[in-house]
mmCIF file of C-alpha atoms and ligand atoms in Angstrom:
data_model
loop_
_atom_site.group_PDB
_atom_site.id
_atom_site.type_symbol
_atom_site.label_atom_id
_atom_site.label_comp_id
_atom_site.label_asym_id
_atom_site.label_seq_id
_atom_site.Cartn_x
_atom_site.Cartn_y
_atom_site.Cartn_z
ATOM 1 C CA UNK A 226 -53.894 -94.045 25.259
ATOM 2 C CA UNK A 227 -50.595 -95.816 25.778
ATOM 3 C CA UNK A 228 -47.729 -93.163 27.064
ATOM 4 C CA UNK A 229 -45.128 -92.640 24.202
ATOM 5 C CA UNK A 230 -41.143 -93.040 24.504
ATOM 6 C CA UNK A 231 -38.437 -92.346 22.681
ATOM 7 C CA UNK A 232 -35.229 -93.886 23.257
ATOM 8 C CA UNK A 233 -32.997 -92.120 21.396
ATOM 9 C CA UNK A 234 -29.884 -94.971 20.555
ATOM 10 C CA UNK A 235 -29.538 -98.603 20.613
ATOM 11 C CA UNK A 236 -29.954 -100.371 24.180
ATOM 12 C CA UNK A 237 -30.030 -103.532 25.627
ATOM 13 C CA UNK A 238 -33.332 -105.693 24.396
ATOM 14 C CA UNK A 239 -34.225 -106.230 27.794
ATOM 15 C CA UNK A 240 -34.452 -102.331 28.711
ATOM 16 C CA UNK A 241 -36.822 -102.253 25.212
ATOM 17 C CA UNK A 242 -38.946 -105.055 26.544
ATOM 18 C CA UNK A 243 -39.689 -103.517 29.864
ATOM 19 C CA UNK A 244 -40.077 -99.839 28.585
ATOM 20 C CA UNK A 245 -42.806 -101.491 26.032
ATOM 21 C CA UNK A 246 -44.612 -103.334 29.379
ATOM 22 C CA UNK A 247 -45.745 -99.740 30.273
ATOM 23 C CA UNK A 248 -45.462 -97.839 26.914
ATOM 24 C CA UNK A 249 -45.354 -97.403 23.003
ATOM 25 C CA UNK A 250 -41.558 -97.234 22.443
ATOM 26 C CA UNK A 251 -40.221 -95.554 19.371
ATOM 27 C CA UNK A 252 -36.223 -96.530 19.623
ATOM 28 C CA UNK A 253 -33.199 -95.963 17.582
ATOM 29 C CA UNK A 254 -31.996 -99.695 16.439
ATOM 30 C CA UNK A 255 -29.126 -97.569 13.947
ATOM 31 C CA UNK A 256 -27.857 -96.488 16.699
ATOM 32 C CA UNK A 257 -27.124 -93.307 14.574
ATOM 33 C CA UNK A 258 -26.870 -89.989 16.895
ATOM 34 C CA UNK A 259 -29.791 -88.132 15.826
ATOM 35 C CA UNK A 260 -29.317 -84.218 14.781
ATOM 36 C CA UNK A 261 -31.510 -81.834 16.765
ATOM 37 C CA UNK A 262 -34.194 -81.476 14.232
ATOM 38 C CA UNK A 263 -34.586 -85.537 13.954
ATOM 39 C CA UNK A 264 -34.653 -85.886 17.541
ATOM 40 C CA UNK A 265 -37.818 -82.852 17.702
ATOM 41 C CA UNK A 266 -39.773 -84.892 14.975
ATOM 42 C CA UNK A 267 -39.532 -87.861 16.542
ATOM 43 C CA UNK A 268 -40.238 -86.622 20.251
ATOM 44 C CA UNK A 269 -43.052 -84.622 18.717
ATOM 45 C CA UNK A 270 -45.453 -86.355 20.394
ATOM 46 C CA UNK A 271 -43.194 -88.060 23.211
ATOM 47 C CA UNK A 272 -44.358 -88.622 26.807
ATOM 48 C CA UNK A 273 -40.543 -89.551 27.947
ATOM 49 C CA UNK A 274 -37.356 -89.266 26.390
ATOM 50 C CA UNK A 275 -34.823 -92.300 27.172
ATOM 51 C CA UNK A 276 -31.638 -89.956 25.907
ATOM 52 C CA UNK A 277 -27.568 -90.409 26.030
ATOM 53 C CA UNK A 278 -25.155 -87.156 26.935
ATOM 54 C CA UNK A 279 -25.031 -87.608 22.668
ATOM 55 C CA UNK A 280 -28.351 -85.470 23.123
ATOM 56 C CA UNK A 281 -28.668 -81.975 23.471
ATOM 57 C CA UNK A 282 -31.882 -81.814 25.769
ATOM 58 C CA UNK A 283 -32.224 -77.682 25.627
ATOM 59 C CA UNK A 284 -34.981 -75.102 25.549
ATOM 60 C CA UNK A 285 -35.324 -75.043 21.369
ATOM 61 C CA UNK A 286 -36.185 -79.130 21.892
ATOM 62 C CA UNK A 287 -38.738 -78.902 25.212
ATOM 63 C CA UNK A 288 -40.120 -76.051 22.892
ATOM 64 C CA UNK A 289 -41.183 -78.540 19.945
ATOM 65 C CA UNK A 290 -42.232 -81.714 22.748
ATOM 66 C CA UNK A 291 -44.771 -80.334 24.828
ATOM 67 C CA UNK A 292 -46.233 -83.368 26.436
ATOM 68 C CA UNK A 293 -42.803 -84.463 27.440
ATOM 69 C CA UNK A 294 -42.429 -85.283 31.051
ATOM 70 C CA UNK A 295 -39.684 -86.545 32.019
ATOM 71 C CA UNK A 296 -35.688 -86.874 29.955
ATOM 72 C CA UNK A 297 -34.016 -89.813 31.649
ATOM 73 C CA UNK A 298 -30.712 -89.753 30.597
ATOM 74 C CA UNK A 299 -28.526 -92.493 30.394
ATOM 75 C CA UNK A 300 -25.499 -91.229 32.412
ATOM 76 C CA UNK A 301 -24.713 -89.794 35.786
ATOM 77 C CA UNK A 302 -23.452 -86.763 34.270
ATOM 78 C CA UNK A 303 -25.641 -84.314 32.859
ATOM 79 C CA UNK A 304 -24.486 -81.193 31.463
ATOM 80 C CA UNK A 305 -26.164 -82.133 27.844
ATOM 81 C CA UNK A 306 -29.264 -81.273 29.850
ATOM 82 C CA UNK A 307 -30.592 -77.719 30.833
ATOM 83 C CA UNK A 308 -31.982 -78.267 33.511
ATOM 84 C CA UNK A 309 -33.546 -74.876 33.802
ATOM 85 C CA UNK A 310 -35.014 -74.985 30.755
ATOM 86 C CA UNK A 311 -36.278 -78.223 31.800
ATOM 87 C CA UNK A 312 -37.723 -76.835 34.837
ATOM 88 C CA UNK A 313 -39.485 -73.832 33.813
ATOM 89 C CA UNK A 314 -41.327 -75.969 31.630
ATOM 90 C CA UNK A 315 -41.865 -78.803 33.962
ATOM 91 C CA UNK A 316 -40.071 -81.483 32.531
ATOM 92 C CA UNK A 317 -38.593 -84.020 35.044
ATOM 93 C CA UNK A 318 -34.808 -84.386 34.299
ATOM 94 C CA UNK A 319 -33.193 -87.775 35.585
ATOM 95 C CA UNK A 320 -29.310 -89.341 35.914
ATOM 96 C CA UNK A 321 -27.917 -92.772 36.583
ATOM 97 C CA UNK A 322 -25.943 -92.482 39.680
ATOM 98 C CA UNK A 323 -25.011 -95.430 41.609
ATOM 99 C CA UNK A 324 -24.944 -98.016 38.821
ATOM 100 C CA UNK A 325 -21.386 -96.958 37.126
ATOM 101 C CA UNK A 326 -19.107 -96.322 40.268
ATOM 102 C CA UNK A 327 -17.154 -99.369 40.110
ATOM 103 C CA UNK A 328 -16.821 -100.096 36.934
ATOM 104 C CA UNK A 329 -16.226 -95.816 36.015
ATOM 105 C CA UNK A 330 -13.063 -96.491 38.956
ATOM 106 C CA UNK A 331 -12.090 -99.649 37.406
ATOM 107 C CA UNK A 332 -11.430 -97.744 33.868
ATOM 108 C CA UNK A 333 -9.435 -95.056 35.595
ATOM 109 C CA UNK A 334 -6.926 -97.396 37.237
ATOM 110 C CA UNK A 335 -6.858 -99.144 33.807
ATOM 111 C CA UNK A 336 -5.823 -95.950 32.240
ATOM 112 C CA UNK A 337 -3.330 -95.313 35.514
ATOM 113 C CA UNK A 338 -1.796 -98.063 34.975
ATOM 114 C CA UNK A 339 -1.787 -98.298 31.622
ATOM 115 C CA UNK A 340 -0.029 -94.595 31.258
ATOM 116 C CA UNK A 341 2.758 -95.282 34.322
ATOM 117 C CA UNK A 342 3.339 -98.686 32.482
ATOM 118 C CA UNK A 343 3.263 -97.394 28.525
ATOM 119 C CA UNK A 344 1.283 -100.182 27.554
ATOM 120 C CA UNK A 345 -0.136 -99.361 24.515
ATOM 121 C CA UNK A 346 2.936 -97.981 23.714
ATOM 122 C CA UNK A 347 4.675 -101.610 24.177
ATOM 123 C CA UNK A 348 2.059 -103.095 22.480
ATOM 124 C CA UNK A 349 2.124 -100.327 19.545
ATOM 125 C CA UNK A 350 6.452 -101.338 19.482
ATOM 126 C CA UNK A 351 5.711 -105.005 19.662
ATOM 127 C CA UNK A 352 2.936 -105.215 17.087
ATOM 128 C CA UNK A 353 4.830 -103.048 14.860
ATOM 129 C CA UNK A 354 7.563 -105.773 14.871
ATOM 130 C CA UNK A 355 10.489 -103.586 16.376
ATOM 131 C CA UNK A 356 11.260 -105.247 19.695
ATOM 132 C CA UNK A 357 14.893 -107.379 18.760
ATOM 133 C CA UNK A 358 15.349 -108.846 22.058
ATOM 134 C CA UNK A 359 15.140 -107.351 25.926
ATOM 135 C CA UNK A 360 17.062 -104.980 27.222
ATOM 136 C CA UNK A 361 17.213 -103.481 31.043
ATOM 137 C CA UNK A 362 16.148 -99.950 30.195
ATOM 138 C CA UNK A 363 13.764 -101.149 27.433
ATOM 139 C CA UNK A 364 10.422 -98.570 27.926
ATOM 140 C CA UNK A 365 11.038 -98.029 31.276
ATOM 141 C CA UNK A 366 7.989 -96.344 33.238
ATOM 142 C CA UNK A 367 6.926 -94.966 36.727
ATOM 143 C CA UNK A 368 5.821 -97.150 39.852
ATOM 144 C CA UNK A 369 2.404 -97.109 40.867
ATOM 145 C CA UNK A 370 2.283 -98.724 44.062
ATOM 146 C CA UNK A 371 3.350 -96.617 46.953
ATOM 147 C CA UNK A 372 2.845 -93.631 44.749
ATOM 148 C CA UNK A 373 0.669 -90.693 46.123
ATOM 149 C CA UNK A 374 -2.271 -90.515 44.283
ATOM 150 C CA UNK A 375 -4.134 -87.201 43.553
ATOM 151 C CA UNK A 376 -8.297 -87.214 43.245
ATOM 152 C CA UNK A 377 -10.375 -83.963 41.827
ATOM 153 C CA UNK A 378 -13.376 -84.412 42.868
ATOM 154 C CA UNK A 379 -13.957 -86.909 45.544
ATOM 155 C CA UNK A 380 -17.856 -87.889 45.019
ATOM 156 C CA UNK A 381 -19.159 -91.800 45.151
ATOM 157 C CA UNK A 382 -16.749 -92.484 41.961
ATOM 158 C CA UNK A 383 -13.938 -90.570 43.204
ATOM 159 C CA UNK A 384 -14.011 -92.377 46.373
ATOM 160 C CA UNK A 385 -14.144 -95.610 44.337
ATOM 161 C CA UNK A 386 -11.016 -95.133 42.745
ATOM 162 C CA UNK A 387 -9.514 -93.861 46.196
ATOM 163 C CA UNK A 388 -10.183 -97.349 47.951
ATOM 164 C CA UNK A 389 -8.573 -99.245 45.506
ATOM 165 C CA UNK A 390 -5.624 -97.187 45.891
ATOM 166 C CA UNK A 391 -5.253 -99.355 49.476
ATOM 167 C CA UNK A 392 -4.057 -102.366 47.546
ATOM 168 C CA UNK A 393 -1.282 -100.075 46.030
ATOM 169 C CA UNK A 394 -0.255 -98.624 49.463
ATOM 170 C CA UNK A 395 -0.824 -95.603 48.115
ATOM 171 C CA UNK A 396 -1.943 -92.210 50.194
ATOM 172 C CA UNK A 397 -4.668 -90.227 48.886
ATOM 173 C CA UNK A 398 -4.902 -86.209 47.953
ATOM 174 C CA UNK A 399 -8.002 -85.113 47.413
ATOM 175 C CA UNK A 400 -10.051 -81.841 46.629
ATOM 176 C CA UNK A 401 -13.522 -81.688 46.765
ATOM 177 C CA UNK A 402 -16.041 -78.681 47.318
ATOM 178 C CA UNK A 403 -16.975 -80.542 50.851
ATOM 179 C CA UNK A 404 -14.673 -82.042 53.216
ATOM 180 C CA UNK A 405 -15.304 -86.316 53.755
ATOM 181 C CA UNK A 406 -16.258 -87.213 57.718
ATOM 182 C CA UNK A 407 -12.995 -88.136 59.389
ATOM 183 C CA UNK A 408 -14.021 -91.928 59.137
ATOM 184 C CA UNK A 409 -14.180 -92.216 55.853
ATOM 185 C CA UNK A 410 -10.774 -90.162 55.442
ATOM 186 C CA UNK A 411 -9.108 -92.411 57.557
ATOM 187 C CA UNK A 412 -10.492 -95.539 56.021
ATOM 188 C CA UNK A 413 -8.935 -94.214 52.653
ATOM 189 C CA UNK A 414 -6.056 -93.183 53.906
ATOM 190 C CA UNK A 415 -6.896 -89.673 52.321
ATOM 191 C CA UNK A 416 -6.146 -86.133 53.350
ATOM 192 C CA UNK A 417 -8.307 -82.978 51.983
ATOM 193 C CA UNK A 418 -5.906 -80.902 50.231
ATOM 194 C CA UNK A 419 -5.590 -77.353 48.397
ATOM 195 C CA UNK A 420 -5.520 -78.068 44.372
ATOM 196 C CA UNK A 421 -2.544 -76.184 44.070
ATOM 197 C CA UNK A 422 -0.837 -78.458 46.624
ATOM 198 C CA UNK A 423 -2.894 -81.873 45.100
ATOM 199 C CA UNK A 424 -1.006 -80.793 41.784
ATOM 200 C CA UNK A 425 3.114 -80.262 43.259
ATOM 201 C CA UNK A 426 2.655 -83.368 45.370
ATOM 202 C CA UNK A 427 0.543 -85.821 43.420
ATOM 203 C CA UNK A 428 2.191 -88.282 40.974
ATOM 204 C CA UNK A 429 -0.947 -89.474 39.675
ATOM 205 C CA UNK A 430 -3.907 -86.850 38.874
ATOM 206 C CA UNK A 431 -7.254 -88.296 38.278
ATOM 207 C CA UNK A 432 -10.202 -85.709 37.657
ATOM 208 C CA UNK A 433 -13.781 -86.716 38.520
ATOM 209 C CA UNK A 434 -15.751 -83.787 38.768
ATOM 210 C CA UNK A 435 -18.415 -83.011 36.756
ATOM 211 C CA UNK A 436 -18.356 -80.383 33.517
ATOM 212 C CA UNK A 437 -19.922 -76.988 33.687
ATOM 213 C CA UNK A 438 -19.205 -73.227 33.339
ATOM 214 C CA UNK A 439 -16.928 -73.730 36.943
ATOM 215 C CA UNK A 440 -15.214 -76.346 35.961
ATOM 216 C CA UNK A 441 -14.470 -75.722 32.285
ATOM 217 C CA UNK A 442 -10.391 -75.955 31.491
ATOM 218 C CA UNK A 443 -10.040 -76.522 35.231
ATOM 219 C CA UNK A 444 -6.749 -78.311 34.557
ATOM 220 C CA UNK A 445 -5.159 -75.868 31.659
ATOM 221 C CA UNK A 446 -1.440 -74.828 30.968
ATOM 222 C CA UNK A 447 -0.639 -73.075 34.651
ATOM 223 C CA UNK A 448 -2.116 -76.305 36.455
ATOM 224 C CA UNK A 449 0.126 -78.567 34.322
ATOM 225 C CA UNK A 450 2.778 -76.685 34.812
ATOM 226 C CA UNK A 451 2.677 -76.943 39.122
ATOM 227 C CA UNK A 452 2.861 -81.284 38.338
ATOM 228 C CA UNK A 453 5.758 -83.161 38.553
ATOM 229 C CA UNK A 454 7.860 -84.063 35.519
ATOM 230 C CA UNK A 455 7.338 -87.883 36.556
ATOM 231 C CA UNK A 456 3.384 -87.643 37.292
ATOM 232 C CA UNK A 457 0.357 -89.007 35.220
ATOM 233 C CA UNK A 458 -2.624 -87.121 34.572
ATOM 234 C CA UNK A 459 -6.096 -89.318 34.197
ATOM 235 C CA UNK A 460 -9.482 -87.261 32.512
ATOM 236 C CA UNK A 461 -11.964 -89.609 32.908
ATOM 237 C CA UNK A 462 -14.834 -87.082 33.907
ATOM 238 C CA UNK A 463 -15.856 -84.524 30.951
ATOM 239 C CA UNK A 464 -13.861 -83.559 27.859
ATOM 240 C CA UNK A 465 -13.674 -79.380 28.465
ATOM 241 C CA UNK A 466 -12.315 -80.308 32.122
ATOM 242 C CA UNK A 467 -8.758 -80.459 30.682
ATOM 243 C CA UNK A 468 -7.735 -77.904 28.556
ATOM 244 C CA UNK A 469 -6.555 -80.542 25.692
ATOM 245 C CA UNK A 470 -4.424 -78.237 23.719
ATOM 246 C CA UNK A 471 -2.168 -77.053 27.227
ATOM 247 C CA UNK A 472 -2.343 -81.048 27.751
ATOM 248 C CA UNK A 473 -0.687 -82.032 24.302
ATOM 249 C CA UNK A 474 1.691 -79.417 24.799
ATOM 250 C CA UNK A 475 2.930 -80.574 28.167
ATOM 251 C CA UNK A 476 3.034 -84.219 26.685
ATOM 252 C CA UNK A 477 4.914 -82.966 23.930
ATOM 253 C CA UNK A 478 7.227 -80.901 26.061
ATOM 254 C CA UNK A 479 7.679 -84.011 29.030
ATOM 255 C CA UNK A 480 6.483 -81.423 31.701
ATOM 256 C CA UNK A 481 4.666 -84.275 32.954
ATOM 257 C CA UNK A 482 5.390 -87.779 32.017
ATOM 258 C CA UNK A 483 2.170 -89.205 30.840
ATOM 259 C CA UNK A 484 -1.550 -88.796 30.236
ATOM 260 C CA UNK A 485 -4.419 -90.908 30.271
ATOM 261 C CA UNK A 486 -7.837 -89.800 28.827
ATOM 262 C CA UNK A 487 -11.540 -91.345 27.983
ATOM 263 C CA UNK A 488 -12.999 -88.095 27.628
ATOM 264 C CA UNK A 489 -11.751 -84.949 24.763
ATOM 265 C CA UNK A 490 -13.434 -81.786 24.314
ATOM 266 C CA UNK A 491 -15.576 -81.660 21.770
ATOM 267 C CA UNK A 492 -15.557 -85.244 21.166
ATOM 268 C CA UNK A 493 -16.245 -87.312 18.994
ATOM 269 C CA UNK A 494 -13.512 -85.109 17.645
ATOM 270 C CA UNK A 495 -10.584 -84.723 19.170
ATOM 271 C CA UNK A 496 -7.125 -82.581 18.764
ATOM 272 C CA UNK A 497 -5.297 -84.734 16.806
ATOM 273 C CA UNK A 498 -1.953 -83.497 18.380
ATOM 274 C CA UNK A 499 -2.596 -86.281 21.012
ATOM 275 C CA UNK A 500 -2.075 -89.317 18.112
ATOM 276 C CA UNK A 501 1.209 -87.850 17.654
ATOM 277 C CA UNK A 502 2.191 -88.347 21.308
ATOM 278 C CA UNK A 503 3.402 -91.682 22.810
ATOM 279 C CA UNK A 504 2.753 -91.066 26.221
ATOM 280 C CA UNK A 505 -1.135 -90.767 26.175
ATOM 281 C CA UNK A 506 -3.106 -93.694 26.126
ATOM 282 C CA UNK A 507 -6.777 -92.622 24.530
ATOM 283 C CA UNK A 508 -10.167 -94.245 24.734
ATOM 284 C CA UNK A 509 -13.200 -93.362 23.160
ATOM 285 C CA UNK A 510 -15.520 -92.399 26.408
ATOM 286 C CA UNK A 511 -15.611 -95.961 27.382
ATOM 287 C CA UNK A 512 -15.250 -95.675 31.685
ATOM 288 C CA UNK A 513 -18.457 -97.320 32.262
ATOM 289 C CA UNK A 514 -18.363 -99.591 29.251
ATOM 290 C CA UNK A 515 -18.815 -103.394 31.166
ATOM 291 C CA UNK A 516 -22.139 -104.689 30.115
ATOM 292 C CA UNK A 517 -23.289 -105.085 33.043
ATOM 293 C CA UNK A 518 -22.785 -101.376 34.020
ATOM 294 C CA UNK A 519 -24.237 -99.906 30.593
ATOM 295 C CA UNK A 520 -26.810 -102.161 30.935
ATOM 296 C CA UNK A 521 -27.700 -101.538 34.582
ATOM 297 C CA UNK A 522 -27.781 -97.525 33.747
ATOM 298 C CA UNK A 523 -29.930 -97.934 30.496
ATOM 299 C CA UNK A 524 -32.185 -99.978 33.319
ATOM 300 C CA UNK A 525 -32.097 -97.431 35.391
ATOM 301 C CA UNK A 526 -32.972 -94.264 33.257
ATOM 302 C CA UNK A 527 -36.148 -96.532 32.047
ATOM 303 C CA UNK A 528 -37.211 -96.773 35.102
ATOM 304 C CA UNK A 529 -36.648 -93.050 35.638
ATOM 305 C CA UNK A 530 -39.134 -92.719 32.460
ATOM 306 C CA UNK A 531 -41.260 -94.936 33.909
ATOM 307 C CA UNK A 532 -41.828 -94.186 37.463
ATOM 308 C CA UNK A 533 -42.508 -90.449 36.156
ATOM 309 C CA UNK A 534 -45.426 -91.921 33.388
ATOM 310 C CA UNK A 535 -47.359 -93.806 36.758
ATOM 311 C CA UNK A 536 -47.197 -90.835 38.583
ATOM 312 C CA UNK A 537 -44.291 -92.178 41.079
ATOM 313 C CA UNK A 538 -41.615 -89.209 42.157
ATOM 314 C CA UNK A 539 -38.631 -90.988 40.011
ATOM 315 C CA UNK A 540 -35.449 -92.171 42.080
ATOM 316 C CA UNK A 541 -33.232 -89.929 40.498
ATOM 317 C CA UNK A 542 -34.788 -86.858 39.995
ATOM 318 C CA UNK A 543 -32.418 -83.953 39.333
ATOM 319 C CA UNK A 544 -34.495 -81.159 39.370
ATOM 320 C CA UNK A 545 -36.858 -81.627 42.218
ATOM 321 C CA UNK A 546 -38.806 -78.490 41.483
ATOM 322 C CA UNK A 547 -40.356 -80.007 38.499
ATOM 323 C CA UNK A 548 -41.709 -82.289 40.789
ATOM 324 C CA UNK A 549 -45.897 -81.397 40.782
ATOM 325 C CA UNK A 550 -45.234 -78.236 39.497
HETATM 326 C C1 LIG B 806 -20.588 -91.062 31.434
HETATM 327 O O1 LIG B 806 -19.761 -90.313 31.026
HETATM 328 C C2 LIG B 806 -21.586 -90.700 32.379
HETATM 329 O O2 LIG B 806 -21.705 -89.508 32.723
HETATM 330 O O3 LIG B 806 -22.319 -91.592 32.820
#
């Protein structure tokens, strides 16, 4: 009998058609997030889940799916996943690495630039029908190019952003748990730095590690408070990375100039102290969001599902002891 999968919201057609080439595929055409109890019904009976970090993959689901095999999510992050709950129960748990890099770095330099330049917040005055005529300090904002730029968390997409910072003459501090090979330092002009020394120096922030218990609020009131008035903070790894309440506050009170964020804790909702504020810019999660990227890492986790239905180790297994077990 044909292997069942549940994709759990609206993907490209393409990634449909080649999940049904090797399966029955139950998908989610609404697109409609589906509560916890709608997603057990439905995976039931599931072979492979083809999920979003809009899932909560935990032990109460596994417990109600018990021939699932593998949960290929559709994101490189993965803390909606437990992966030792996954584990113990033998469930293969796969990410999309690889495929979003460029266009993840891409997003953060638009929200850079965006915040240095105030942007939105021209467009916001211009749309709104208040600019009368030019003036020379007329929404004035900081320089980007030759600026030092700050990275937290210096993986594949943190080095992304750090080589386009070349065309900006701009040096590179980073943090990281693990030091980059001199080579690579040099060819991104980047020097490993403490955090507490990343934060006085930097005057743009950008944080790029990945959410869990370690790295919850890493950036609260106390780190905001080390930055420079004139520097930009950028969030586009995890909402619950930034505490967003010590962020709106140092907005509010200019401790640092400007913020730019794709990611809020808790979202969908948000604090809605940052709509007050004119020097955020906000997006709704959207780093990765070219087609070409989202549809490359909905590609990707089918394949995940796939590989792990034929009996292939998947390329982007996360929890390699589920492997056989
Ligand atoms: C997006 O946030 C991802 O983790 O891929």
């Amino acid at each position: 009998m044909a292997h069942k999968v549940v994709v759990t919201r609206e993907v490209f057609d393409d990634v449909l058609e080649r999940l049904r080439a090797g399966a029955t595929v139950v998908d989610n055409p609404s697109d409609r997030p589906l509560a916890p109890d709608e997603l057990a019904v439905l995976a039931a009976d599931a072979d492979a889940l083809v999920c979003a970090l809009t899932d909560r993959i935990d032990e109460s689901l596994l417990a109600r799916c018990p021939k699932l095999k593998v949960v290929a999510n559709i994101a490189v992050g993965y803390n909606n996943i437990d992966l030792a709950a996954c584990t113990a129960r033998g469930v293969m748990a796969t990410n999309t690495p690889g495929v979003l890099d460029e266009t993840t770095a891409d997003f953060a330099w638009a929200l850079m630039l965006g915040a240095a330049r105030r942007v939105t917040e021209a467009e916001r005055y211009l749309r709104e029908g208040r600019w009368t005529g030019w003036q020379l300090k007329q929404l004035l904002g900081v320089d980007v190019h030759h600026a030092t730029l700050g990275i937290i968390g210096m993986g594949r997409i943190g080095q992304a952003i750090a080589r386009r910072a070349q065309g900006f003459s701009m040096p590179v501090l980073y943090c990281n748990r693990s030091r980059l090979d001199a080579a690579t330092e040099r060819g991104l002009n980047a020097r490993w730095v403490a955090r507490d020394e990343l934060l006085a120096a930097a005057d743009f922030v950008v944080l790029m590690v990945p959410y869990s218990p370690a790295t919850h609020h890493l950036i609260g009131a106390a780190e905001l408070a080390r930055m420079k008035p004139t520097a930009v903070l950028v969030n586009t790894a995890r909402g619950g990375v930034v505490d967003d309440r010590a962020l709106i506050e140092a907005l509010r009170q200019r401790t640092i100039a400007a913020a730019g964020i794709d990611v809020f804790e808790g979202e969908p909702a948000f604090d809605r102290g940052f709509l007050a504020l004119d020097n955020v810019v906000l997006a709704p999660h959207i780093a990765s969001s070219s087609t070409a990227t989202r549809r490359g890492m909905a590609m990707l986790a089918a394949r995940n599902a796939l590989c792990v239905l034929s009996g292939e180790r998947p390329p982007n297994l996360l929890n390699p002891d589920a492997w056989k077990s």
